[in-house]
């Protein structure tokens, strides 16, 4: 399905990014995996190298200079890029009155500025090939908002605006979409209390959290030719959850 395609996956050390790397490897993609934790990336490289070509690059995506160096690495090692999945992200939970400016800046650097810079460099390579697919991981909080998550929701809404604009700017060569998960069973939700988890599950028609693989399957669909006429869209993977 992704035979010999080159896929850059950020946030690949765990959670949704790691699940995506495993599924893409089985579907024949060559991988460039990015996160800060080099050891975790090496473990995934060891696991998937039996199936496909796996390059790893440890860097902090909060820093634009590191993103520039990452693309120097990609141009040297693969020369091609067909898919960008930007799964790296951070969560910040705080009521507005309690929120700290420094963390909000880090949040926007991680969730939004990195997406802007990654898609800028990736698009340059994809435009040369006249094809490519970019998928950002947004959140249903971007669409619905959520108490105590104003900055996180705003950083994910910014991705939606970026996605719609770039889909127009780079058409017809590059397709750009978002996936908006509800709550996914990863480290990111470790800080949710038992009561919060029960409340969210009760408000979810499918009555559970998503598994990271279920988000990864949607990313596979949006990255492959199965979605060849889909661009500028957000697909919710939320089990029907309408509101936090
Ligand atoms: N879990 C959910 O319920 C949920 C719901 C909606 C949307 N999302 C979104 O889905 C995406 C993936 O989340 P997840 O649930 O898989 O979270 P996770 O398990 O916490 O994984 C986050 C990933 O992002 C990487 N990362 C974080 N900051 C980074 C930085 N500055 N530079 C490079 N890599 C960085 C982490 O790797 P290192 O720590 O090794 O750097 C890790 O691989 C995020 O964008 C998140 O906002 C998650």
XYZ file of N, CA and C in Angstrom, residues 86-198:
339
model
N 2.909 14.299 11.269
C 3.421 15.064 12.411
C 2.627 14.667 13.657
N 3.151 13.650 14.365
C 2.453 13.155 15.564
C 3.073 13.695 16.851
N 4.247 14.311 16.764
C 4.850 14.854 17.994
C 3.949 15.950 18.548
N 3.776 15.945 19.845
C 2.948 16.986 20.431
C 3.037 16.945 21.939
N 2.655 18.030 22.569
C 2.581 18.049 24.037
C 1.219 18.573 24.473
N 0.843 18.173 25.649
C -0.451 18.565 26.223
C -0.191 19.565 27.350
N -1.077 20.538 27.524
C -0.968 21.420 28.681
C -2.369 21.612 29.239
N -2.536 21.183 30.471
C -3.833 21.267 31.096
C -3.780 22.292 32.221
N -4.482 23.431 32.059
C -4.519 24.471 33.108
C -5.661 25.427 32.812
N -6.363 25.837 33.855
C -7.370 26.889 33.664
C -6.642 28.152 33.221
N -7.298 28.986 32.422
C -6.609 30.152 31.851
C -5.966 31.010 32.941
N -6.678 31.198 34.053
C -6.178 32.062 35.131
C -4.896 31.498 35.764
N -4.693 30.209 35.635
C -3.532 29.557 36.260
C -2.415 29.276 35.244
N -2.648 29.551 33.976
C -1.694 29.094 32.959
C -0.464 29.996 32.901
N 0.657 29.385 32.488
C 1.941 30.100 32.497
C 2.405 30.365 31.075
N 2.798 31.633 30.842
C 3.137 32.079 29.491
C 4.268 31.240 28.877
N 5.274 30.911 29.692
C 6.422 30.170 29.167
C 5.985 28.796 28.629
N 5.074 28.158 29.357
C 4.622 26.823 28.901
C 3.759 26.958 27.651
N 2.984 28.039 27.582
C 2.155 28.242 26.382
C 3.055 28.426 25.156
N 4.172 29.133 25.353
C 5.106 29.307 24.225
C 5.711 27.965 23.804
N 6.080 27.153 24.807
C 6.640 25.825 24.488
C 5.598 24.962 23.767
N 4.355 25.090 24.223
C 3.250 24.336 23.624
C 3.083 24.709 22.151
N 3.080 25.993 21.853
C 2.912 26.425 20.460
C 4.130 26.057 19.619
N 5.330 26.131 20.215
C 6.530 25.706 19.463
C 6.434 24.234 19.100
N 6.004 23.411 20.065
C 5.944 21.952 19.843
C 4.790 21.574 18.917
N 3.627 22.123 19.171
C 2.431 21.656 18.443
C 2.209 22.380 17.119
N 2.580 23.678 17.055
C 2.249 24.426 15.839
C 3.459 24.885 15.019
N 4.405 25.597 15.654
C 5.541 26.125 14.861
C 6.299 24.975 14.202
N 6.446 23.871 14.929
C 7.123 22.700 14.346
C 6.363 22.213 13.106
N 5.036 22.195 13.170
C 4.226 21.758 12.013
C 4.448 22.697 10.835
N 4.525 23.988 11.147
C 4.736 24.991 10.092
C 6.079 24.754 9.400
N 7.117 24.561 10.225
C 8.470 24.393 9.672
C 8.627 23.035 8.982
N 8.142 21.973 9.610
C 8.252 20.635 8.998
C 7.540 20.609 7.648
N 6.343 21.192 7.590
C 5.590 21.144 6.327
C 6.242 22.041 5.282
N 6.912 23.109 5.729
C 7.601 23.983 4.769
C 8.743 23.210 4.075
N 9.581 22.544 4.883
C 10.707 21.796 4.285
C 10.216 20.579 3.513
N 9.224 19.877 4.073
C 8.702 18.669 3.416
C 8.077 19.029 2.069
N 7.321 20.124 2.043
C 6.640 20.518 0.801
C 7.649 20.849 -0.290
N 8.766 21.441 0.105
C 9.795 21.774 -0.888
C 10.251 20.493 -1.608
N 10.464 19.425 -0.832
C 10.878 18.154 -1.440
C 9.737 17.542 -2.254
N 8.519 17.599 -1.706
C 7.376 16.965 -2.381
C 7.010 17.691 -3.673
N 7.144 19.014 -3.680
C 6.791 19.773 -4.891
C 7.716 19.399 -6.044
N 8.978 19.104 -5.697
C 9.938 18.675 -6.733
C 9.475 17.360 -7.354
N 8.893 16.494 -6.525
C 8.402 15.193 -7.011
C 6.982 15.299 -7.590
N 6.372 16.465 -7.370
C 4.971 16.700 -7.781
C 3.986 15.724 -7.113
N 4.321 15.275 -5.913
C 3.348 14.467 -5.156
C 3.751 14.397 -3.690
N 2.763 14.161 -2.854
C 3.048 14.017 -1.424
C 1.778 14.098 -0.609
N 1.888 13.622 0.625
C 0.758 13.699 1.557
C 1.273 14.118 2.928
N 0.610 15.100 3.503
C 0.980 15.584 4.836
C -0.241 15.421 5.745
N -0.021 14.870 6.934
C -1.127 14.772 7.901
C -0.660 15.311 9.252
N -1.424 16.250 9.777
C -1.186 16.773 11.123
C -2.136 16.064 12.093
N -1.663 15.854 13.335
C -2.582 15.315 14.346
C -3.114 16.489 15.152
N -4.363 16.757 14.928
C -5.053 17.810 15.677
C -5.709 17.154 16.901
N -6.895 17.549 17.228
C -7.596 16.974 18.383
C -9.043 17.420 18.286
N -9.948 16.653 18.868
C -11.328 17.160 18.862
C -11.433 18.406 19.745
N -10.421 18.629 20.613
C -10.444 19.876 21.398
C -10.295 21.101 20.484
N -9.664 20.916 19.322
C -9.533 22.016 18.356
C -10.892 22.378 17.779
N -11.781 21.391 17.725
C -13.090 21.593 17.091
C -14.157 21.969 18.110
N -13.972 21.489 19.354
C -15.025 21.655 20.364
C -14.603 22.548 21.526
N -13.277 22.720 21.726
C -12.793 23.391 22.929
C -12.900 22.458 24.126
N -12.235 22.793 25.210
C -12.329 21.984 26.433
C -11.875 22.819 27.613
N -12.651 22.752 28.672
C -12.315 23.460 29.909
C -10.908 23.052 30.364
N -10.119 24.031 30.794
C -8.746 23.811 31.285
C -7.774 23.370 30.184
N -8.181 23.571 28.924
C -7.291 23.214 27.813
C -7.303 24.307 26.738
N -7.461 25.571 27.138
C -7.613 26.625 26.124
C -6.380 26.741 25.235
N -5.178 26.686 25.836
C -3.963 26.854 25.030
C -3.735 25.643 24.134
N -3.937 24.444 24.685
C -3.782 23.212 23.879
C -4.777 23.232 22.708
N -6.048 23.544 23.013
C -7.067 23.579 21.952
C -6.695 24.585 20.876
N -6.195 25.748 21.302
C -5.819 26.788 20.330
C -4.643 26.334 19.468
N -3.674 25.644 20.079
C -2.517 25.182 19.296
C -2.963 24.155 18.258
N -3.964 23.356 18.584
C -4.460 22.350 17.637
C -5.390 22.982 16.595
N -6.127 24.047 16.970
C -6.940 24.784 15.985
C -6.038 25.451 14.965
N -4.887 25.916 15.412
C -3.945 26.567 14.494
C -3.523 25.596 13.391
N -3.401 24.312 13.746
C -3.045 23.304 12.735
C -4.119 23.204 11.662
N -5.362 23.367 12.097
C -6.487 23.260 11.152
C -6.406 24.397 10.120
N -6.140 25.611 10.595
C -5.993 26.759 9.688
C -4.820 26.571 8.737
N -3.723 26.058 9.288
C -2.537 25.802 8.463
C -2.866 24.761 7.390
N -3.524 23.696 7.803
C -3.871 22.603 6.874
C -4.739 23.119 5.725
N -5.798 23.902 6.029
C -6.689 24.392 4.962
C -5.924 25.307 3.996
N -5.046 26.149 4.533
C -4.316 27.102 3.679
C -3.302 26.393 2.798
N -2.519 25.468 3.404
C -1.500 24.770 2.621
C -2.137 23.839 1.587
N -3.308 23.296 1.904
C -3.996 22.422 0.937
C -4.311 23.198 -0.341
N -4.600 24.505 -0.175
C -4.856 25.343 -1.359
C -3.528 25.723 -2.026
N -2.548 26.071 -1.188
C -1.268 26.555 -1.709
C -0.531 25.487 -2.527
N -0.572 24.236 -2.076
C 0.248 23.191 -2.712
C -0.553 22.242 -3.598
N -1.849 22.504 -3.779
C -2.641 21.687 -4.719
C -2.175 22.027 -6.138
N -2.222 21.087 -7.066
C -2.764 19.741 -6.944
C -1.734 18.690 -6.551
N -0.527 19.133 -6.194
C 0.535 18.128 -6.008
C 0.543 17.485 -4.628
N 0.279 18.285 -3.575
C 0.377 17.737 -2.215
C -1.006 17.778 -1.564
N -1.396 16.660 -0.969
C -2.644 16.622 -0.204
C -2.308 16.848 1.269
N -3.123 17.656 1.938
C -2.849 17.964 3.350
C -4.137 17.808 4.155
N -4.073 16.989 5.191
C -5.257 16.699 6.003
C -4.898 16.656 7.486
N -5.938 16.620 8.307
C -5.762 16.469 9.762
C -6.539 15.255 10.249
N -6.025 14.641 11.294
C -6.794 13.652 12.046
C -7.060 14.268 13.417
N -8.285 14.172 13.863
C -8.644 14.735 15.173
C -9.091 13.616 16.107
N -8.155 13.086 16.912
C -8.568 12.033 17.846
C -9.366 12.599 19.019
N -10.155 11.719 19.627
C -10.782 12.042 20.912
C -9.752 11.750 21.983
N -9.989 10.736 22.808
C -8.988 10.362 23.815
C -8.373 9.022 23.397
N -7.051 9.000 23.382
C -6.316 7.818 22.910
C -5.485 7.276 24.069
N -5.451 5.964 24.178
C -4.760 5.295 25.289
C -3.235 5.377 25.082
N -2.633 6.516 25.494
C -1.174 6.687 25.398
C -0.685 7.387 26.672
N 0.628 7.612 26.745
C 1.201 8.312 27.903
C 0.581 9.696 28.101
N 0.083 10.290 27.000
C -0.423 11.664 27.084
C -1.598 11.801 28.050
N -2.336 10.716 28.264
C -3.518 10.837 29.141
C -3.235 10.310 30.552
N -1.946 10.074 30.844
C -1.583 9.499 32.149
C -2.032 10.389 33.314
N -2.082 11.705 33.075
C -2.420 12.607 34.182
C -3.931 12.736 34.423
N -4.748 12.138 33.557
C -6.205 12.209 33.785
C -6.585 11.398 35.019
N -7.447 11.967 35.844
C -7.878 11.223 37.034
C -8.854 10.109 36.622
N -9.067 9.158 37.560
C -9.994 8.046 37.309
C -11.388 8.608 36.980
N -11.780 9.657 37.736
C -13.122 10.243 37.535
C -13.229 10.874 36.144
N -12.150 11.589 35.723
C -12.172 12.222 34.392
C -12.288 11.154 33.302
N -11.518 10.073 33.475
C -11.557 8.994 32.475
C -12.965 8.398 32.390
N -13.568 8.154 33.552
C -14.924 7.564 33.572
C -15.938 8.508 32.917
